Tab-separated table of C-alpha atoms and ligand atoms in Angstrom:
chain	number	residue	atom	x	y	z
A	220	UNK	CA	40.849	12.541	-44.982
A	221	UNK	CA	38.788	13.162	-41.943
A	222	UNK	CA	38.561	9.472	-41.116
A	223	UNK	CA	42.281	9.092	-41.406
A	224	UNK	CA	42.789	11.998	-39.029
A	225	UNK	CA	40.630	10.237	-36.504
A	226	UNK	CA	42.702	7.087	-36.555
A	227	UNK	CA	46.184	8.522	-36.566
A	228	UNK	CA	47.975	10.442	-33.856
A	229	UNK	CA	48.090	14.169	-34.231
A	230	UNK	CA	51.783	14.252	-35.143
A	231	UNK	CA	51.261	11.921	-38.031
A	232	UNK	CA	48.367	14.032	-39.295
A	233	UNK	CA	50.505	17.155	-39.161
A	234	UNK	CA	53.253	15.395	-41.106
A	235	UNK	CA	50.788	14.254	-43.716
A	236	UNK	CA	49.451	17.740	-44.123
A	237	UNK	CA	52.966	19.162	-44.424
A	238	UNK	CA	53.944	16.561	-47.034
A	239	UNK	CA	50.854	17.195	-49.139
A	240	UNK	CA	51.013	20.913	-48.933
A	241	UNK	CA	54.792	21.383	-49.163
A	242	UNK	CA	55.764	23.390	-52.130
A	243	UNK	CA	52.321	24.979	-52.348
A	244	UNK	CA	53.232	27.452	-49.580
A	245	UNK	CA	51.313	28.661	-46.512
A	246	UNK	CA	47.570	28.488	-47.153
A	247	UNK	CA	44.524	28.831	-44.922
A	248	UNK	CA	44.032	25.601	-43.059
A	249	UNK	CA	47.656	24.851	-42.653
A	250	UNK	CA	48.145	23.314	-39.212
A	251	UNK	CA	44.562	24.054	-38.193
A	252	UNK	CA	43.363	21.769	-35.392
A	253	UNK	CA	40.357	21.451	-33.128
A	254	UNK	CA	41.066	19.817	-29.804
A	255	UNK	CA	38.420	18.183	-27.624
A	256	UNK	CA	40.422	17.191	-24.550
A	257	UNK	CA	37.535	15.283	-22.873
A	258	UNK	CA	36.933	11.843	-24.398
A	259	UNK	CA	34.157	11.136	-21.826
A	260	UNK	CA	32.122	13.288	-19.465
A	261	UNK	CA	29.606	12.206	-16.849
A	262	UNK	CA	27.184	14.766	-15.518
A	263	UNK	CA	24.166	14.611	-13.234
A	264	UNK	CA	20.795	15.536	-14.680
A	265	UNK	CA	19.934	19.159	-13.985
A	266	UNK	CA	23.569	20.271	-13.810
A	267	UNK	CA	25.530	22.307	-16.338
A	268	UNK	CA	27.640	20.386	-18.843
A	269	UNK	CA	30.923	21.924	-19.996
A	270	UNK	CA	32.288	20.788	-23.361
A	271	UNK	CA	35.803	21.987	-24.156
A	272	UNK	CA	37.055	22.791	-27.638
A	273	UNK	CA	40.232	24.731	-28.495
A	274	UNK	CA	41.086	25.792	-32.036
A	275	UNK	CA	44.593	26.523	-33.190
A	276	UNK	CA	46.063	27.429	-36.547
A	277	UNK	CA	44.498	29.298	-39.385
A	278	UNK	CA	41.517	28.303	-41.465
A	279	UNK	CA	39.371	29.952	-44.112
A	280	UNK	CA	36.150	31.799	-43.321
A	281	UNK	CA	33.350	29.721	-41.898
A	282	UNK	CA	31.715	29.073	-38.546
A	283	UNK	CA	32.640	26.706	-35.724
A	284	UNK	CA	29.689	24.564	-34.641
A	285	UNK	CA	28.936	21.899	-32.094
A	286	UNK	CA	27.083	18.848	-33.396
A	287	UNK	CA	25.561	16.056	-31.395
A	288	UNK	CA	26.079	12.819	-33.280
A	289	UNK	CA	27.587	12.422	-36.726
A	290	UNK	CA	26.083	11.489	-40.054
A	291	UNK	CA	22.341	11.231	-40.372
A	292	UNK	CA	20.531	12.205	-37.210
A	293	UNK	CA	23.149	14.777	-36.136
A	294	UNK	CA	21.825	17.812	-34.313
A	295	UNK	CA	23.276	21.286	-34.215
A	296	UNK	CA	23.841	22.233	-30.602
A	297	UNK	CA	25.696	25.479	-31.193
A	298	UNK	CA	26.252	27.558	-34.324
A	299	UNK	CA	28.742	30.399	-34.157
A	300	UNK	CA	27.052	32.366	-36.952
A	301	UNK	CA	23.574	31.777	-35.615
A	302	UNK	CA	23.648	32.204	-31.840
A	303	UNK	CA	20.357	31.939	-29.998
A	304	UNK	CA	20.338	34.040	-26.798
A	305	UNK	CA	17.376	32.088	-25.378
A	306	UNK	CA	19.169	28.770	-25.780
A	307	UNK	CA	20.461	26.869	-22.769
A	308	UNK	CA	23.790	26.600	-24.665
A	309	UNK	CA	26.272	29.451	-24.125
A	310	UNK	CA	29.939	30.082	-24.879
A	311	UNK	CA	32.331	29.866	-21.935
A	312	UNK	CA	34.424	32.663	-23.494
A	313	UNK	CA	32.076	34.640	-25.748
A	314	UNK	CA	33.604	36.075	-28.917
A	315	UNK	CA	36.841	34.072	-28.529
A	316	UNK	CA	38.391	32.885	-31.807
A	317	UNK	CA	40.244	30.017	-30.194
A	318	UNK	CA	38.179	28.802	-27.247
A	319	UNK	CA	34.936	27.272	-28.439
A	320	UNK	CA	34.068	25.703	-25.095
A	321	UNK	CA	30.296	25.604	-24.555
A	322	UNK	CA	28.105	25.263	-21.456
A	323	UNK	CA	24.802	23.381	-21.602
A	324	UNK	CA	22.507	24.224	-18.719
A	325	UNK	CA	20.057	21.800	-17.055
A	326	UNK	CA	21.293	18.660	-18.775
A	327	UNK	CA	18.729	15.880	-19.195
A	328	UNK	CA	19.102	12.160	-19.933
A	329	UNK	CA	18.075	12.788	-23.539
A	330	UNK	CA	21.205	14.954	-23.903
A	331	UNK	CA	23.326	11.808	-23.771
A	332	UNK	CA	25.446	11.210	-26.875
A	333	UNK	CA	28.737	12.150	-28.543
A	334	UNK	CA	29.398	15.816	-29.191
A	335	UNK	CA	31.704	17.100	-31.940
A	336	UNK	CA	33.315	20.489	-32.264
A	337	UNK	CA	33.376	21.194	-36.029
A	338	UNK	CA	34.989	23.885	-38.180
A	339	UNK	CA	33.206	24.683	-41.418
A	340	UNK	CA	34.641	26.619	-44.386
A	341	UNK	CA	32.854	28.003	-47.402
A	342	UNK	CA	33.155	25.560	-50.257
A	343	UNK	CA	33.275	26.213	-53.986
A	344	UNK	CA	29.462	26.105	-54.210
A	345	UNK	CA	29.163	28.755	-51.513
A	346	UNK	CA	27.860	26.237	-48.978
A	347	UNK	CA	29.626	25.693	-45.668
A	348	UNK	CA	31.443	22.375	-45.679
A	349	UNK	CA	33.025	20.418	-42.857
A	350	UNK	CA	36.676	21.319	-42.677
A	351	UNK	CA	37.906	19.772	-39.412
A	352	UNK	CA	36.302	18.207	-36.422
A	353	UNK	CA	37.419	17.328	-32.921
A	354	UNK	CA	37.696	13.741	-31.790
A	355	UNK	CA	34.324	13.872	-29.983
A	356	UNK	CA	33.233	13.893	-26.340
A	357	UNK	CA	30.977	11.135	-25.107
A	358	UNK	CA	28.478	12.520	-22.605
A	359	UNK	CA	26.554	10.368	-20.177
A	360	UNK	CA	23.937	11.931	-17.958
A	361	UNK	CA	23.271	10.343	-14.596
A	362	UNK	CA	19.722	10.722	-13.441
A	363	UNK	CA	18.342	10.221	-9.948
A	364	UNK	CA	15.415	7.895	-9.513
A	365	UNK	CA	12.114	9.562	-8.600
A	366	UNK	CA	11.130	9.036	-4.941
A	367	UNK	CA	9.795	5.477	-4.676
A	368	UNK	CA	6.041	5.045	-4.626
A	369	UNK	CA	4.517	2.120	-2.740
A	370	UNK	CA	1.093	0.861	-3.770
A	371	UNK	CA	-1.139	-1.797	-2.285
A	372	UNK	CA	-4.328	-3.612	-3.278
A	373	UNK	CA	-7.636	-1.822	-3.873
A	374	UNK	CA	-9.442	-3.944	-1.324
A	375	UNK	CA	-8.784	-4.210	2.360
A	376	UNK	CA	-7.609	-7.551	3.731
A	377	UNK	CA	-7.969	-9.319	7.042
A	378	UNK	CA	-5.205	-10.242	9.455
A	379	UNK	CA	-3.519	-13.454	8.263
A	380	UNK	CA	-4.055	-12.659	4.597
A	381	UNK	CA	-0.929	-12.252	2.430
A	382	UNK	CA	-1.131	-8.954	0.570
A	383	UNK	CA	1.067	-7.918	-2.396
A	384	UNK	CA	2.667	-4.480	-2.523
A	385	UNK	CA	4.567	-2.793	-5.348
A	386	UNK	CA	7.286	-0.170	-5.194
A	387	UNK	CA	8.130	1.867	-8.286
A	388	UNK	CA	10.717	4.520	-9.091
A	389	UNK	CA	11.632	5.921	-12.493
A	390	UNK	CA	13.758	8.140	-14.695
A	391	UNK	CA	17.165	6.989	-13.471
A	392	UNK	CA	20.469	6.340	-15.228
A	393	UNK	CA	22.486	4.143	-15.146
A	394	UNK	CA	20.188	1.133	-14.788
A	395	UNK	CA	21.834	-0.394	-11.727
A	396	UNK	CA	19.538	0.113	-8.732
A	397	UNK	CA	19.014	-1.479	-5.316
A	398	UNK	CA	15.696	-1.912	-3.500
A	399	UNK	CA	15.088	-2.893	0.113
A	400	UNK	CA	11.783	-3.418	1.897
A	401	UNK	CA	10.994	-2.928	5.558
A	402	UNK	CA	7.962	-3.405	7.732
A	403	UNK	CA	8.495	-0.863	10.465
A	404	UNK	CA	12.257	-1.330	10.866
A	405	UNK	CA	12.312	-5.057	10.054
A	406	UNK	CA	13.705	-6.078	6.649
A	407	UNK	CA	11.331	-7.982	4.349
A	408	UNK	CA	12.284	-10.432	1.637
A	409	UNK	CA	11.584	-9.407	-1.959
A	410	UNK	CA	12.512	-10.456	-5.499
A	411	UNK	CA	15.205	-8.379	-7.255
A	412	UNK	CA	13.603	-5.324	-8.863
A	413	UNK	CA	12.492	-5.433	-12.477
A	414	UNK	CA	14.266	-2.712	-14.447
A	415	UNK	CA	12.847	-1.583	-17.782
A	416	UNK	CA	13.992	1.046	-20.271
A	417	UNK	CA	11.708	4.016	-20.208
A	418	UNK	CA	12.176	7.230	-22.127
A	419	UNK	CA	15.428	7.635	-24.022
A	420	UNK	CA	18.343	6.570	-21.848
A	421	UNK	CA	16.488	6.258	-18.572
A	422	UNK	CA	15.091	3.350	-16.633
A	423	UNK	CA	12.147	2.493	-14.437
A	424	UNK	CA	12.026	-0.174	-11.788
A	425	UNK	CA	9.304	-2.123	-10.073
A	426	UNK	CA	9.726	-4.296	-7.007
A	427	UNK	CA	7.157	-6.506	-5.280
A	428	UNK	CA	6.851	-7.730	-1.712
A	429	UNK	CA	4.178	-9.726	0.069
A	430	UNK	CA	3.144	-8.839	3.607
A	431	UNK	CA	0.971	-11.021	5.812
A	432	UNK	CA	-1.187	-8.582	7.710
A	433	UNK	CA	-1.584	-8.743	11.449
A	434	UNK	CA	-4.247	-7.464	13.785
A	435	UNK	CA	-1.820	-4.998	15.334
A	436	UNK	CA	-0.720	-3.539	11.992
A	437	UNK	CA	-2.956	-0.456	12.163
A	438	UNK	CA	0.066	1.668	13.069
A	439	UNK	CA	2.579	-0.271	10.957
A	440	UNK	CA	4.439	1.269	8.057
A	441	UNK	CA	5.836	-0.402	4.986
A	442	UNK	CA	8.981	1.189	3.532
A	443	UNK	CA	10.654	0.684	0.170
A	444	UNK	CA	14.176	2.067	0.062
A	445	UNK	CA	16.032	2.727	-3.187
A	446	UNK	CA	19.805	2.968	-3.558
A	447	UNK	CA	21.428	4.377	-6.695
A	448	UNK	CA	24.859	5.766	-7.662
A	449	UNK	CA	23.325	9.254	-7.934
A	450	UNK	CA	21.921	9.230	-4.402
A	451	UNK	CA	23.984	10.253	-1.384
A	452	UNK	CA	21.639	8.248	0.895
A	453	UNK	CA	18.906	5.642	0.300
A	454	UNK	CA	15.653	7.204	-0.853
A	455	UNK	CA	12.600	5.887	1.030
A	456	UNK	CA	8.950	5.609	0.067
A	457	UNK	CA	6.392	4.529	2.639
A	458	UNK	CA	2.899	3.113	2.972
A	459	UNK	CA	0.634	2.932	6.019
A	460	UNK	CA	-0.687	-0.612	6.385
A	461	UNK	CA	-3.883	0.801	7.915
A	462	UNK	CA	-4.864	1.693	4.334
A	463	UNK	CA	-5.394	-1.981	3.476
A	464	UNK	CA	-6.125	-3.558	6.849
A	465	UNK	CA	-9.587	-4.598	7.943
A	466	UNK	CA	-9.962	-6.174	11.372
A	467	UNK	CA	-13.515	-7.489	11.824
A	468	UNK	CA	-15.000	-6.919	15.282
A	469	UNK	CA	-15.776	-9.506	17.906
A	470	UNK	CA	-19.378	-9.099	19.102
A	471	UNK	CA	-20.792	-9.976	22.483
A	472	UNK	CA	-24.213	-9.276	24.006
A	473	UNK	CA	-24.793	-9.135	27.745
A	474	UNK	CA	-28.141	-8.953	29.532
A	475	UNK	CA	-28.310	-7.225	32.896
A	476	UNK	CA	-29.933	-8.408	35.091
A	477	UNK	CA	-30.415	-11.971	33.932
A	478	UNK	CA	-32.722	-13.423	34.916
A	479	UNK	CA	-34.808	-10.338	35.617
A	480	UNK	CA	-37.843	-9.962	37.796
A	481	UNK	CA	-41.081	-9.618	35.914
A	482	UNK	CA	-41.909	-6.077	34.648
A	483	UNK	CA	-38.383	-4.816	35.440
A	484	UNK	CA	-36.142	-3.310	32.795
A	485	UNK	CA	-33.411	-5.486	31.286
A	486	UNK	CA	-30.447	-3.725	29.708
A	487	UNK	CA	-28.787	-5.477	26.798
A	488	UNK	CA	-25.293	-4.231	26.009
A	489	UNK	CA	-23.561	-5.064	22.741
A	490	UNK	CA	-19.770	-4.907	22.947
A	491	UNK	CA	-18.229	-4.501	19.503
A	492	UNK	CA	-14.530	-4.983	20.086
A	493	UNK	CA	-11.199	-4.523	18.303
A	494	UNK	CA	-12.160	-3.509	14.801
A	495	UNK	CA	-10.586	-1.396	12.068
A	496	UNK	CA	-11.477	0.866	10.313
A	497	UNK	CA	-13.908	2.707	12.582
A	498	UNK	CA	-16.970	2.482	10.286
A	499	UNK	CA	-19.620	0.372	12.039
A	500	UNK	CA	-23.351	0.496	12.369
A	501	UNK	CA	-25.245	-1.430	15.021
A	502	UNK	CA	-28.883	-2.462	14.914
A	503	UNK	CA	-30.976	-4.428	17.390
A	504	UNK	CA	-33.616	-7.108	16.841
A	505	UNK	CA	-36.100	-8.601	19.262
A	506	UNK	CA	-37.167	-11.997	17.951
A	507	UNK	CA	-36.252	-10.796	14.456
A	508	UNK	CA	-38.058	-7.449	14.649
A	509	UNK	CA	-36.041	-4.278	14.748
A	510	UNK	CA	-36.006	-2.333	18.019
A	511	UNK	CA	-34.338	0.942	18.809
A	512	UNK	CA	-30.981	0.914	20.586
A	513	UNK	CA	-28.498	3.602	21.447
A	514	UNK	CA	-24.761	3.764	20.929
A	515	UNK	CA	-23.013	4.761	24.126
A	516	UNK	CA	-20.377	6.858	22.329
A	517	UNK	CA	-18.531	7.187	19.076
A	518	UNK	CA	-16.057	4.346	18.456
A	519	UNK	CA	-13.235	4.562	21.005
A	520	UNK	CA	-9.669	4.193	19.802
A	521	UNK	CA	-7.664	1.552	21.659
A	522	UNK	CA	-3.889	1.796	22.195
A	523	UNK	CA	-3.053	-0.372	19.147
A	524	UNK	CA	-5.242	1.745	16.878
A	525	UNK	CA	-8.204	-0.655	16.837
A	526	UNK	CA	-11.665	0.576	17.802
A	527	UNK	CA	-14.337	-0.449	20.274
A	528	UNK	CA	-18.001	0.518	20.471
A	529	UNK	CA	-20.843	-0.244	22.886
A	530	UNK	CA	-24.518	-0.037	22.152
A	531	UNK	CA	-27.396	-0.501	24.546
A	532	UNK	CA	-31.063	-1.383	24.376
A	533	UNK	CA	-33.579	-1.558	27.222
A	534	UNK	CA	-36.377	-4.125	27.190
A	535	UNK	CA	-39.364	-4.327	29.560
A	536	UNK	CA	-39.351	-7.817	31.052
A	537	UNK	CA	-43.055	-8.542	30.675
A	538	UNK	CA	-44.057	-12.129	31.240
A	539	UNK	CA	-44.800	-12.837	27.570
A	540	UNK	CA	-41.294	-11.697	26.623
A	541	UNK	CA	-39.695	-14.490	28.638
A	542	UNK	CA	-37.280	-16.324	26.336
A	543	UNK	CA	-37.196	-13.567	23.709
A	544	UNK	CA	-33.988	-13.407	21.718
A	545	UNK	CA	-32.330	-10.009	21.587
A	546	UNK	CA	-29.843	-9.746	18.731
A	547	UNK	CA	-27.153	-7.171	18.079
A	548	UNK	CA	-26.289	-6.952	14.371
A	549	UNK	CA	-23.111	-5.193	13.292
A	550	UNK	CA	-22.232	-4.016	9.814
A	551	UNK	CA	-18.538	-3.246	9.734
A	552	UNK	CA	-16.953	-1.354	6.823
A	553	UNK	CA	-19.688	-2.350	4.351
A	554	UNK	CA	-19.120	-6.062	4.966
A	555	UNK	CA	-21.752	-8.764	5.490
A	556	UNK	CA	-23.545	-8.293	8.830
A	557	UNK	CA	-22.389	-10.275	11.869
A	558	UNK	CA	-24.425	-10.714	15.019
A	559	UNK	CA	-24.623	-12.043	18.531
A	560	UNK	CA	-27.683	-12.666	20.727
A	561	UNK	CA	-28.804	-13.004	24.308
A	562	UNK	CA	-32.099	-14.347	25.688
A	563	UNK	CA	-34.380	-12.344	27.913
A	564	UNK	CA	-35.069	-14.447	30.998
A	565	UNK	CA	-37.615	-13.740	33.658
A	566	UNK	CA	-37.107	-15.373	36.990
A	567	UNK	CA	-39.965	-17.335	38.388
A	568	UNK	CA	-40.560	-15.860	41.848
A	569	UNK	CA	-41.630	-19.267	43.207
A	570	UNK	CA	-38.819	-21.153	41.498
A	571	UNK	CA	-35.699	-19.241	42.693
A	572	UNK	CA	-32.464	-21.091	41.998
A	573	UNK	CA	-33.396	-23.217	39.003
A	574	UNK	CA	-34.013	-20.407	36.535
A	575	UNK	CA	-30.613	-18.941	37.412
A	576	UNK	CA	-29.126	-21.872	35.595
A	577	UNK	CA	-30.578	-20.669	32.303
A	578	UNK	CA	-28.003	-18.427	30.801
A	579	UNK	CA	-27.243	-16.772	27.518
A	580	UNK	CA	-28.046	-18.341	24.224
A	581	UNK	CA	-25.440	-20.928	23.375
A	582	UNK	CA	-27.534	-22.673	20.729
A	583	UNK	CA	-27.892	-25.724	22.946
A	584	UNK	CA	-30.121	-28.687	22.315
A	585	UNK	CA	-32.396	-28.633	25.302
A	586	UNK	CA	-34.955	-30.908	23.772
A	587	UNK	CA	-32.664	-33.897	23.256
A	588	UNK	CA	-30.961	-33.357	26.618
A	589	UNK	CA	-34.280	-33.405	28.336
A	590	UNK	CA	-35.343	-36.494	26.433
A	591	UNK	CA	-32.255	-38.423	27.534
A	592	UNK	CA	-32.616	-37.130	31.040
A	593	UNK	CA	-36.238	-38.056	31.161
A	594	UNK	CA	-35.504	-41.577	29.964
A	595	UNK	CA	-32.738	-41.914	32.581
A	596	UNK	CA	-35.074	-40.847	35.303
A	597	UNK	CA	-37.799	-43.188	34.136
A	598	UNK	CA	-35.422	-46.123	34.318
A	599	UNK	CA	-33.961	-45.090	37.670
A	600	UNK	CA	-37.102	-44.194	39.476
A	601	UNK	CA	-39.856	-46.298	38.071
A	602	UNK	CA	-42.272	-45.307	40.773
A	603	UNK	CA	-42.110	-41.628	39.902
A	604	UNK	CA	-42.488	-42.422	36.230
A	605	UNK	CA	-45.931	-40.989	35.715
A	606	UNK	CA	-45.194	-37.700	37.395
A	607	UNK	CA	-41.839	-37.267	35.624
A	608	UNK	CA	-43.298	-37.957	32.241
A	609	UNK	CA	-45.829	-35.232	32.871
A	610	UNK	CA	-43.028	-32.854	33.908
A	611	UNK	CA	-40.960	-33.747	30.889
A	612	UNK	CA	-43.864	-32.924	28.589
A	613	UNK	CA	-44.331	-29.615	30.329
A	614	UNK	CA	-40.708	-28.554	30.120
A	615	UNK	CA	-40.432	-29.728	26.577
A	616	UNK	CA	-43.333	-27.527	25.625
A	617	UNK	CA	-41.739	-24.526	27.312
A	618	UNK	CA	-38.432	-25.141	25.617
A	619	UNK	CA	-40.047	-25.246	22.201
A	620	UNK	CA	-41.520	-21.818	22.800
A	621	UNK	CA	-38.047	-20.363	22.999
A	622	UNK	CA	-36.000	-19.736	19.933
A	623	UNK	CA	-33.174	-20.590	19.873
A	624	UNK	CA	-33.122	-23.009	22.771
A	625	UNK	CA	-31.187	-22.080	25.860
A	626	UNK	CA	-28.487	-24.393	27.184
A	627	UNK	CA	-29.743	-27.343	29.188
A	628	UNK	CA	-29.973	-26.764	32.895
A	629	UNK	CA	-27.362	-28.355	35.064
A	630	UNK	CA	-29.500	-30.707	36.970
A	631	UNK	CA	-28.605	-31.346	40.563
A	632	UNK	CA	-27.190	-34.676	41.772
A	633	UNK	CA	-29.733	-37.561	42.090
A	634	UNK	CA	-30.236	-36.981	45.805
A	635	UNK	CA	-31.153	-33.331	45.254
A	636	UNK	CA	-33.022	-34.049	42.079
A	637	UNK	CA	-36.294	-35.109	43.567
A	638	UNK	CA	-36.296	-31.925	45.629
A	639	UNK	CA	-35.765	-29.728	42.583
A	640	UNK	CA	-38.430	-31.605	40.666
A	641	UNK	CA	-40.794	-31.321	43.583
A	642	UNK	CA	-40.303	-27.524	43.522
A	643	UNK	CA	-40.897	-27.455	39.793
A	644	UNK	CA	-44.036	-29.494	40.224
A	645	UNK	CA	-45.449	-27.176	42.880
A	646	UNK	CA	-46.873	-24.770	40.322
A	647	UNK	CA	-48.457	-27.462	38.157
B	754	LIG	C1	23.977	16.330	-40.410
B	754	LIG	O1	22.680	16.011	-40.875
B	754	LIG	C2	22.310	16.647	-42.066
B	754	LIG	C3	20.877	16.347	-42.343
B	754	LIG	O2	20.493	15.094	-41.851
B	754	LIG	C4	23.211	16.204	-43.198
B	754	LIG	O3	22.860	16.843	-44.378
B	754	LIG	C5	24.640	16.541	-42.828
B	754	LIG	O4	25.525	16.057	-43.795
B	754	LIG	C6	25.010	15.978	-41.490
B	754	LIG	N1	26.301	16.501	-41.096
B	754	LIG	C7	27.251	15.724	-40.622
B	754	LIG	C8	28.486	16.457	-40.258
B	754	LIG	O5	27.127	14.517	-40.460
B	755	LIG	C1	-46.746	-6.644	35.100
B	755	LIG	O1	-47.412	-5.679	34.298
B	755	LIG	C2	-48.612	-6.114	33.729
B	755	LIG	C3	-49.147	-5.055	32.789
B	755	LIG	O2	-48.680	-3.799	33.135
B	755	LIG	C4	-49.604	-6.390	34.872
B	755	LIG	O3	-50.835	-6.864	34.334
B	755	LIG	C5	-49.001	-7.464	35.761
B	755	LIG	O4	-49.843	-7.672	36.882
B	755	LIG	C6	-47.614	-7.049	36.253
B	755	LIG	N1	-47.036	-8.158	36.969
B	755	LIG	C7	-46.375	-8.029	38.129
B	755	LIG	C8	-45.848	-9.287	38.730
B	755	LIG	O5	-46.220	-6.938	38.639
B	756	LIG	C1	-39.013	-17.945	31.971
B	756	LIG	O1	-38.414	-19.013	31.241
B	756	LIG	C2	-37.521	-19.790	31.991
B	756	LIG	C3	-36.870	-20.783	31.064
B	756	LIG	O2	-37.744	-21.258	30.112
B	756	LIG	C4	-38.244	-20.487	33.125
B	756	LIG	O3	-37.374	-21.226	33.906
B	756	LIG	C5	-38.876	-19.402	33.958
B	756	LIG	O4	-39.652	-20.007	34.954
B	756	LIG	C6	-39.765	-18.518	33.132
B	756	LIG	N1	-40.296	-17.452	33.944
B	756	LIG	C7	-41.591	-17.192	34.039
B	756	LIG	C8	-41.978	-16.046	34.923
B	756	LIG	O5	-42.411	-17.866	33.434
């Protein structure tokens, strides 16, 4: 009977009822109908859902109820004879015998389903039995996605390294969602988001993008923007690229003055430039043994957000320290140490110009340069051979005392050479 009523128009049902009951006379239930005028309702999560139900005609004693679903798994949403004042379900017109419209506060995605307005009457066994039901209202609850969350790798990465980022948002319905990525205000390419069913009737999404970091990204921001039918405007989530960026410093050591006069003080300055984050520690070594230096300040922030730090050490230019290697070692952000060195040079008061040619440590190969030079000279100036060989031996010995070897001197042109060599030979 009930199934038939569902299929046939109302008029037909009325006719059927009249036919069957004609001759029996007016009885309870004659012409009784329950009307649910809303076949479908869409409501946003958190709002109040209104479900309309109007009864007309006369029926026997028994409550009107609202059920969610039919058959096994139905749930009683409202029971006229068992009202719960603490429930989020209330009557629109309390106590009415015809208007059974209900209001459901703070609707959630799990409230989705088909709701039936049902009239029960007491059956022969004394139990309430289904007498009539409305045609059902299908409720869909639209849920906003949670604000997108952008996550990056655990480890920092250097400029030039491609780094994957993930954007997630959840709890939305329906499942159609748009995701856009930006670095600062520039759009980034990304795969379409992956949408997965989450709790009952809601979805989660995950989107990935790869960003190649740059040195000047300390102040850059990554944005993931979500668009959904429930949102009046795109919903952004952001990530500061400084959280994953590591820019290793460049390191340079300068000696001042160089060369220095004997027993004067030489100041070695270590310039640690353009690094991020700011965590650095600097130590100094003199021929491999630690010496005490002093940082000139805390790291200074440069306009692009990178840092710079200077450290200084003073060394007494005693004669035996000539050729000592002074090394600045930098540990940046718990990474492997990096270093740079300069050589302490003491000018020879009697030698003047020549020693000026010896500059900072460039890891040169003085020994082989001198060997070639010496051979060239021997061939060119046979007469001076003996003297030059002696000089070569002398210089070679000096060079081997220095570690590492300084760059080869720029020897003067052949005409001037004999003069320079004569000067060098004067202190033999
Ligand atoms: C609702 O569910 C109960 C228990 O599962 C069942 O006994 C009852 O017949 C169902 N009612 C309807 C109207 O489907
Ligand atoms: C440098 O100092 C040392 C020790 O103090 C001294 O013996 C030497 O004569 C000094 N040399 C010069 C050139 O002043
Ligand atoms: C120090 O070493 C440089 C290079 O080896 C040399 O030219 C200079 O004469 C040396 N100075 C002294 C004072 O020995």
